[in-house]
Short mmCIF file of C-alpha atoms in Angstrom, two decimals:
data_model
loop_
_atom_site.label_atom_id
_atom_site.label_comp_id
_atom_site.label_asym_id
_atom_site.label_seq_id
_atom_site.Cartn_x
_atom_site.Cartn_y
_atom_site.Cartn_z
CA MET A 1 -30.26 -0.28 -15.67
CA LYS A 2 -30.32 -0.78 -11.92
CA GLU A 3 -28.32 1.20 -9.39
CA VAL A 4 -25.74 -0.89 -7.52
CA TYR A 5 -24.91 -0.60 -3.84
CA ILE A 6 -22.27 -2.11 -1.58
CA THR A 7 -24.53 -3.04 1.32
CA LYS A 8 -22.05 -4.91 3.52
CA ILE A 9 -18.27 -5.36 3.78
CA SER A 10 -16.25 -7.97 5.64
CA LYS A 11 -12.68 -9.17 5.97
CA PHE A 12 -10.70 -12.11 7.29
CA LEU A 13 -7.14 -11.70 8.51
CA PRO A 14 -5.59 -15.00 9.61
CA ASN A 15 -4.04 -15.65 13.02
CA ARG A 16 -2.36 -12.77 14.89
CA PRO A 17 -0.52 -9.68 13.62
CA ILE A 18 3.17 -10.33 12.91
CA SER A 19 5.74 -7.67 13.78
CA ASN A 20 8.77 -6.79 11.65
CA ASP A 21 11.11 -8.66 14.00
CA GLU A 22 9.08 -11.87 13.63
CA MET A 23 8.92 -11.94 9.84
CA GLU A 24 12.10 -13.85 9.14
CA GLU A 25 11.24 -16.41 11.81
CA LYS A 26 7.92 -17.02 10.07
CA LEU A 27 9.19 -17.09 6.49
CA GLY A 28 12.56 -18.67 7.24
CA VAL A 29 16.19 -17.70 6.80
CA ILE A 30 17.66 -18.38 3.36
CA ASN A 31 20.97 -20.23 3.19
CA GLY A 32 21.49 -19.71 6.91
CA LYS A 33 21.90 -15.95 6.55
CA SER A 34 19.58 -13.11 7.50
CA SER A 35 18.46 -10.97 4.59
CA LYS A 36 20.50 -7.82 4.05
CA GLY A 37 17.62 -6.22 2.19
CA ARG A 38 14.94 -6.78 4.85
CA ARG A 39 15.63 -3.72 7.01
CA ILE A 40 15.99 -1.46 3.95
CA VAL A 41 12.67 -2.62 2.49
CA LEU A 42 10.87 -2.35 5.84
CA ARG A 43 12.28 1.11 6.50
CA ASN A 44 10.90 2.26 3.17
CA ASN A 45 7.51 0.57 3.25
CA GLN A 46 6.86 1.51 6.92
CA ILE A 47 4.68 -1.55 7.47
CA LYS A 48 4.62 -2.37 11.19
CA THR A 49 2.40 -5.47 11.29
CA ARG A 50 0.89 -7.92 8.81
CA TYR A 51 -0.88 -11.28 8.83
CA TYR A 52 0.25 -14.72 7.66
CA ALA A 53 -1.70 -17.94 7.25
CA ILE A 54 1.06 -19.58 9.29
CA ASP A 55 0.68 -20.45 12.98
CA ASP A 56 3.29 -20.06 15.71
CA ASP A 57 4.51 -23.62 15.07
CA GLY A 58 5.16 -22.88 11.39
CA ASN A 59 2.12 -24.78 10.12
CA ILE A 60 0.03 -23.39 7.24
CA THR A 61 -3.47 -22.68 8.59
CA HIS A 62 -5.41 -21.63 5.47
CA ASN A 63 -5.04 -21.72 1.73
CA ASN A 64 -6.25 -18.78 -0.38
CA ALA A 65 -9.70 -20.24 -1.08
CA GLN A 66 -10.22 -20.92 2.63
CA LEU A 67 -9.28 -17.32 3.54
CA THR A 68 -11.83 -16.12 1.00
CA LYS A 69 -14.49 -18.49 2.26
CA GLU A 70 -14.03 -17.13 5.80
CA ALA A 71 -14.45 -13.52 4.59
CA ILE A 72 -17.66 -14.51 2.80
CA ALA A 73 -18.93 -16.33 5.88
CA ASN A 74 -18.43 -13.12 7.86
CA LEU A 75 -20.24 -11.20 5.11
CA CYS A 76 -23.26 -13.52 5.18
CA GLU A 77 -23.61 -13.60 8.96
CA GLY A 78 -26.90 -11.95 9.88
CA THR A 79 -27.39 -10.66 6.31
CA LEU A 80 -28.22 -13.43 3.87
CA GLU A 81 -28.00 -17.17 3.54
CA PRO A 82 -25.02 -18.37 1.46
CA SER A 83 -27.53 -20.20 -0.75
CA GLU A 84 -28.99 -16.79 -1.72
CA ILE A 85 -25.74 -15.64 -3.39
CA GLU A 86 -26.48 -15.32 -7.12
CA LEU A 87 -22.93 -14.54 -8.30
CA LEU A 88 -19.56 -15.25 -6.74
CA SER A 89 -16.74 -13.15 -8.26
CA CYS A 90 -13.30 -13.74 -6.72
CA GLY A 91 -10.04 -12.00 -7.65
CA THR A 92 -6.53 -12.88 -6.50
CA SER A 93 -2.86 -12.70 -7.51
CA SER A 94 -2.05 -15.96 -5.75
CA PRO A 95 -4.48 -18.78 -6.58
CA ASP A 96 -3.80 -22.08 -4.88
CA GLN A 97 -3.38 -23.89 -8.18
CA ILE A 98 -3.43 -23.27 -11.92
CA LEU A 99 -6.71 -25.18 -12.35
CA PRO A 100 -9.51 -25.24 -11.17
CA SER A 101 -10.15 -21.52 -10.91
CA HIS A 102 -9.95 -19.64 -7.62
CA ALA A 103 -13.70 -18.89 -7.52
CA ALA A 104 -14.48 -22.57 -8.16
CA MET A 105 -12.38 -23.56 -5.15
CA VAL A 106 -14.03 -20.91 -2.97
CA HIS A 107 -17.44 -22.15 -4.10
CA GLY A 108 -16.38 -25.67 -3.19
CA PHE A 109 -15.62 -24.59 0.38
CA LEU A 110 -18.84 -22.54 0.67
CA LYS A 111 -21.06 -25.46 -0.40
CA ASN A 112 -23.89 -22.97 -0.90
CA GLY A 113 -25.69 -24.54 -3.83
CA ASN A 114 -25.57 -23.78 -7.52
CA THR A 115 -24.40 -20.26 -8.43
CA GLU A 116 -22.53 -18.39 -11.15
CA ILE A 117 -18.79 -17.93 -10.56
CA ASN A 118 -16.14 -15.63 -12.02
CA SER A 119 -12.35 -15.71 -11.52
CA PRO A 120 -10.48 -12.69 -12.91
CA SER A 121 -6.74 -13.29 -13.04
CA GLY A 122 -3.97 -10.74 -12.61
CA ALA A 123 -2.35 -8.95 -9.69
CA CYS A 124 -3.82 -6.26 -7.41
CA CYS A 125 -6.43 -5.16 -9.98
CA SER A 126 -7.95 -8.65 -9.98
CA GLY A 127 -9.92 -7.69 -6.87
CA MET A 128 -11.29 -4.62 -8.64
CA ASN A 129 -12.00 -6.66 -11.77
CA ALA A 130 -13.99 -9.06 -9.59
CA LEU A 131 -15.92 -6.07 -8.27
CA LYS A 132 -16.58 -4.71 -11.75
CA PHE A 133 -17.96 -8.03 -12.97
CA GLY A 134 -20.35 -8.10 -10.02
CA TYR A 135 -21.24 -4.42 -10.52
CA LEU A 136 -22.10 -4.95 -14.18
CA SER A 137 -24.08 -8.10 -13.43
CA VAL A 138 -26.30 -6.37 -10.87
CA LYS A 139 -26.55 -3.17 -12.93
CA SER A 140 -27.70 -5.05 -16.03
CA GLU A 141 -30.21 -7.06 -13.95
CA GLN A 142 -28.50 -10.37 -14.67
CA THR A 143 -28.50 -10.84 -10.90
CA LYS A 144 -30.03 -9.11 -7.88
CA ASN A 145 -26.93 -9.58 -5.78
CA ALA A 146 -23.26 -10.48 -6.10
CA VAL A 147 -20.49 -11.32 -3.65
CA CYS A 148 -17.15 -9.93 -4.81
CA THR A 149 -13.84 -10.69 -3.14
CA GLY A 150 -10.14 -9.92 -3.20
CA SER A 151 -7.70 -12.22 -1.42
CA GLU A 152 -4.06 -13.25 -1.17
CA ARG A 153 -2.11 -16.07 0.43
CA THR A 154 1.46 -15.21 -0.58
CA SER A 155 3.27 -16.24 2.61
CA SER A 156 3.81 -19.80 1.40
CA TRP A 157 5.34 -18.44 -1.83
CA MET A 158 7.82 -16.43 0.25
CA LYS A 159 9.01 -19.18 2.59
CA SER A 160 12.73 -19.87 2.52
CA ASP A 161 12.43 -23.41 1.17
CA THR A 162 11.05 -21.97 -2.09
CA PHE A 163 14.52 -20.58 -2.84
CA GLU A 164 16.90 -23.12 -1.29
CA GLU A 165 17.23 -25.26 -4.43
CA GLU A 166 18.19 -22.19 -6.48
CA LEU A 167 20.96 -21.27 -4.03
CA LYS A 168 22.30 -24.83 -3.99
CA TYR A 169 22.40 -24.70 -7.79
CA LEU A 170 24.33 -21.41 -7.73
CA GLU A 171 26.88 -23.02 -5.43
CA THR A 172 27.48 -25.83 -7.95
CA LEU A 173 28.17 -23.15 -10.57
CA GLU A 174 30.62 -21.53 -8.13
CA GLU A 175 28.49 -18.39 -8.11
CA ASN A 176 27.64 -16.36 -5.02
CA PRO A 177 24.59 -18.08 -3.47
CA ILE A 178 22.66 -14.91 -2.62
CA LEU A 179 18.98 -14.43 -3.44
CA ALA A 180 18.51 -11.73 -6.07
CA PHE A 181 16.94 -8.53 -4.76
CA ASN A 182 14.04 -8.76 -7.22
CA LYS A 183 12.93 -11.88 -5.30
CA ASP A 184 14.03 -10.93 -1.79
CA PHE A 185 12.26 -7.55 -2.07
CA LEU A 186 8.76 -9.01 -2.17
CA ARG A 187 9.35 -11.30 0.84
CA TRP A 188 9.12 -8.21 3.07
CA MET A 189 6.26 -6.53 1.22
CA LEU A 190 3.37 -9.00 0.94
CA SER A 191 0.91 -10.50 3.40
CA ASP A 192 -2.22 -12.65 3.64
CA GLY A 193 -5.92 -11.89 3.99
CA ALA A 194 -9.27 -11.59 2.25
CA GLY A 195 -12.05 -9.05 1.90
CA ALA A 196 -15.59 -9.29 0.56
CA PHE A 197 -18.35 -6.94 -0.62
CA LEU A 198 -22.03 -7.71 -0.93
CA LEU A 199 -23.56 -5.90 -3.91
CA GLU A 200 -27.33 -5.44 -4.18
CA ASN A 201 -29.73 -3.49 -6.36
CA GLU A 202 -31.32 -1.70 -3.38
CA PRO A 203 -29.69 0.51 -0.73
CA LYS A 204 -29.95 -1.88 2.21
CA GLY A 205 -27.93 -1.92 5.41
CA ASN A 206 -26.83 0.78 7.84
CA GLN A 207 -24.76 2.88 5.43
CA PRO A 208 -24.88 1.57 1.85
CA LEU A 209 -22.40 2.83 -0.71
CA LYS A 210 -23.65 3.51 -4.22
CA ILE A 211 -21.19 2.59 -6.97
CA GLU A 212 -21.32 5.56 -9.34
CA TRP A 213 -18.82 4.23 -11.87
CA MET A 214 -15.77 2.02 -12.40
CA GLU A 215 -12.89 2.51 -14.85
CA GLY A 216 -9.78 0.54 -15.79
CA TYR A 217 -6.61 1.31 -17.77
CA SER A 218 -3.67 -0.79 -18.96
CA TYR A 219 -0.24 0.34 -20.18
CA ALA A 220 0.96 -3.10 -21.27
CA HIS A 221 1.15 -1.80 -24.85
CA GLU A 222 3.93 0.58 -23.71
CA LEU A 223 5.74 -1.19 -20.88
CA GLU A 224 7.23 -4.61 -20.26
CA ALA A 225 6.36 -6.84 -17.30
CA CYS A 226 7.42 -5.54 -13.90
CA MET A 227 6.08 -8.08 -11.38
CA TYR A 228 5.73 -11.68 -12.46
CA ALA A 229 5.63 -15.31 -11.33
CA GLY A 230 5.82 -18.56 -13.25
CA ALA A 231 8.31 -17.16 -15.74
CA ASP A 232 11.83 -15.84 -16.17
CA LYS A 233 12.50 -12.41 -17.64
CA LEU A 234 15.04 -12.41 -20.45
CA ASN A 235 17.45 -9.56 -21.17
CA ASN A 236 15.18 -8.23 -23.92
CA GLY A 237 12.23 -7.96 -21.51
CA PHE A 238 10.45 -11.04 -22.87
CA LEU A 239 8.86 -13.34 -20.29
CA LYS A 240 9.75 -16.96 -20.94
CA PRO A 241 7.04 -19.09 -19.25
CA TRP A 242 7.69 -21.98 -16.90
CA SER A 243 6.11 -24.37 -19.44
CA GLU A 244 9.03 -23.75 -21.83
CA TYR A 245 11.66 -24.81 -19.28
CA PRO A 246 12.61 -28.40 -18.40
CA SER A 247 11.06 -29.39 -15.08
CA ASP A 248 14.48 -29.65 -13.38
CA GLN A 249 14.93 -25.90 -13.99
CA TRP A 250 11.73 -24.87 -12.20
CA SER A 251 13.29 -24.96 -8.73
CA LYS A 252 16.81 -24.09 -9.85
CA LYS A 253 15.52 -20.78 -11.19
CA SER A 254 12.75 -20.32 -8.57
CA LEU A 255 10.41 -19.86 -11.54
CA PHE A 256 7.25 -19.91 -9.45
CA ALA A 257 8.46 -17.26 -6.99
CA MET A 258 7.08 -13.72 -7.33
CA LYS A 259 9.65 -11.27 -8.68
CA GLN A 260 9.69 -7.49 -9.02
CA ASP A 261 11.72 -5.29 -11.39
CA VAL A 262 12.26 -2.51 -8.84
CA LYS A 263 13.87 -0.08 -11.30
CA LEU A 264 11.01 -0.39 -13.79
CA LEU A 265 8.52 0.01 -10.94
CA GLY A 266 10.05 3.27 -9.73
CA GLU A 267 10.24 4.78 -13.20
CA ASN A 268 6.61 4.19 -14.17
CA ILE A 269 4.14 3.28 -11.43
CA LEU A 270 3.40 6.85 -10.33
CA LYS A 271 3.45 8.63 -13.70
CA LYS A 272 1.09 6.14 -15.29
CA GLY A 273 -1.02 6.08 -12.15
CA VAL A 274 -1.71 9.81 -12.15
CA ASP A 275 -2.16 9.79 -15.93
CA SER A 276 -4.89 7.15 -15.61
CA LEU A 277 -6.43 8.96 -12.63
CA LYS A 278 -6.75 12.12 -14.71
CA GLN A 279 -8.41 10.16 -17.51
CA ALA A 280 -10.98 8.68 -15.12
CA LEU A 281 -11.79 12.01 -13.47
CA ASN A 282 -12.04 13.86 -16.78
CA LYS A 283 -14.29 11.21 -18.29
CA HIS A 284 -16.79 11.70 -15.47
CA ASN A 285 -16.34 15.48 -15.06
CA LEU A 286 -15.13 14.99 -11.51
CA LYS A 287 -12.74 17.42 -9.85
CA SER A 288 -10.14 16.13 -7.41
CA SER A 289 -11.59 18.62 -4.90
CA ASP A 290 -14.93 16.75 -5.09
CA ILE A 291 -13.40 13.67 -3.44
CA ASP A 292 -14.00 13.42 0.31
CA TYR A 293 -12.03 10.20 0.85
CA TYR A 294 -9.22 8.96 -1.37
CA LEU A 295 -8.25 5.32 -0.77
CA PRO A 296 -5.04 4.56 -2.67
CA HIS A 297 -3.69 1.05 -2.61
CA ILE A 298 0.06 1.58 -2.55
CA SER A 299 2.56 -1.18 -1.93
CA SER A 300 4.87 0.93 0.21
CA ASN A 301 4.81 4.26 2.04
CA PHE A 302 7.96 4.98 0.05
CA PHE A 303 5.59 5.97 -2.77
CA LYS A 304 3.16 8.07 -0.73
CA GLU A 305 4.93 11.45 -0.86
CA LYS A 306 6.05 10.79 -4.41
CA LEU A 307 2.50 10.01 -5.51
CA TYR A 308 1.23 13.24 -3.98
CA GLN A 309 3.96 15.23 -5.72
CA GLU A 310 3.14 13.57 -9.04
CA MET A 311 -0.49 14.62 -8.55
CA VAL A 312 0.63 18.20 -7.93
CA ASP A 313 2.89 18.11 -11.01
CA GLN A 314 0.03 16.85 -13.20
CA GLY A 315 -2.55 19.24 -11.72
CA THR A 316 -4.65 16.57 -9.99
CA GLU A 317 -3.93 17.19 -6.32
CA ILE A 318 -6.06 15.45 -3.70
CA PRO A 319 -5.40 17.08 -0.29
CA TRP A 320 -3.61 14.98 2.34
CA GLU A 321 -6.52 15.29 4.77
CA ASN A 322 -8.71 13.36 2.32
CA TRP A 323 -6.38 10.33 2.13
CA PHE A 324 -7.23 7.15 4.05
CA MET A 325 -4.81 4.22 4.33
CA ASN A 326 -4.13 1.28 6.66
CA LEU A 327 -0.97 -0.15 5.07
CA SER A 328 1.12 0.10 8.25
CA LYS A 329 -1.31 -2.13 10.20
CA VAL A 330 -2.32 -4.85 7.74
CA GLY A 331 0.48 -4.73 5.17
CA ASN A 332 0.21 -5.05 1.41
CA VAL A 333 -2.53 -7.63 0.87
CA GLY A 334 -2.57 -7.20 -2.91
CA ALA A 335 -6.02 -7.76 -4.40
CA ALA A 336 -7.58 -7.73 -0.92
CA SER A 337 -6.09 -4.40 0.17
CA ILE A 338 -8.82 -2.13 -1.18
CA TYR A 339 -11.55 -4.30 0.38
CA ILE A 340 -9.86 -4.27 3.79
CA MET A 341 -9.19 -0.53 3.53
CA LEU A 342 -12.82 0.31 2.74
CA ASP A 343 -13.99 -1.99 5.54
CA GLU A 344 -11.91 -0.01 8.06
CA LEU A 345 -13.13 3.35 6.74
CA VAL A 346 -16.78 2.33 6.99
CA ALA A 347 -16.25 0.93 10.49
CA SER A 348 -14.54 4.16 11.61
CA GLY A 349 -17.85 6.04 11.81
CA LYS A 350 -16.37 8.98 9.89
CA LEU A 351 -18.61 8.73 6.85
CA LYS A 352 -21.68 10.91 6.35
CA LYS A 353 -24.39 10.89 3.72
CA GLY A 354 -23.24 12.32 0.38
CA ASP A 355 -19.52 11.71 0.92
CA LYS A 356 -17.62 10.74 -2.23
CA ILE A 357 -15.07 7.91 -1.92
CA LEU A 358 -12.54 7.17 -4.65
CA LEU A 359 -10.99 3.70 -4.70
CA SER A 360 -7.65 3.64 -6.54
CA VAL A 361 -5.79 0.41 -7.27
CA PRO A 362 -2.62 0.06 -9.36
CA GLU A 363 -0.90 -3.17 -10.26
CA SER A 364 2.71 -3.27 -11.31
CA ALA A 365 2.49 -6.63 -13.10
CA ARG A 366 2.37 -4.82 -16.43
CA PHE A 367 1.05 -1.49 -15.20
CA ALA A 368 -2.74 -1.53 -14.96
CA TYR A 369 -4.97 0.73 -12.88
CA ALA A 370 -8.58 0.47 -11.66
CA TYR A 371 -10.86 3.08 -10.08
CA ALA A 372 -14.31 3.20 -8.51
CA LEU A 373 -16.31 6.18 -7.25
CA LEU A 374 -18.71 5.52 -4.36
CA THR A 375 -21.31 7.78 -2.73
CA VAL A 376 -22.42 7.27 0.86
CA CYS A 377 -26.20 6.88 1.02
#
């Protein structure tokens, strides 16, 4: 089995950073009224700027596959020809269409010749699942290199016109035409961007990172869906898919909008996260004190203190000084967040040979968690 190294990292963040005060102008006002939940959500998540694939005239500038293609182009510049990519593994929560797959669309934009592709589905862990597929491919000598990506283009899902038909329908039923918080919440949480890793079987580059191991855990056998799109959640927790609704109900129920069960999120995301973290560390006989840099993908700074306290309570404390995050600057970019975070850490010049980096990614869709341990070479 070969060793596997991340030999280069890149990112692509579209257009210019968007401040909190500009968000509603970009995404649109719903039913002519500013969101009452926006300031509450922003105060809790403490995100200051984020990026949207929307220009200053309101035009969409990139789809998800194009964002990913740009990140890969940055990755290849001065390193390898796109035609030399042996495997393209692309994860996202927000593919541009149901079919073809996200990786197929990225490959179509790259036009880099024949190559193997892989498109893991899911939410934030899809980026890590893309990485694991590439890691296993290089490790087992199926390929000598792999390009793995995480990306999101959620801004178009969050635009006001996505929800207008639902509010008009509520008015005809003489109900209060206000967007439910489980939909409004995510409008102020998510942003656009893409990140890419080049994996190789030799430690090339200025400061390669050896992937020591990767682990994943799911709690779907215990917990119902928490974040979802393309379905409606019934009172018993069952997700009824869009395909079982008449087409005239798709817009009236905003079935394709992303939704979040905030109560379920708060009750479980941290406890299951630390439980899975302990399992990963114990499996590899790693102490939390051995970790030099802890990169947690968290959706909101609201969870930061609570996550630390949960670690303390479960005896798996990682000291504050070892945490590295960039949520406030780039926002929650879902499957791309961990790629963009690691890119910033590497570029910071802080790393030294032998440092241990733990990547930690939860997804609230149905509570899954993914981890990777890296060593600086």
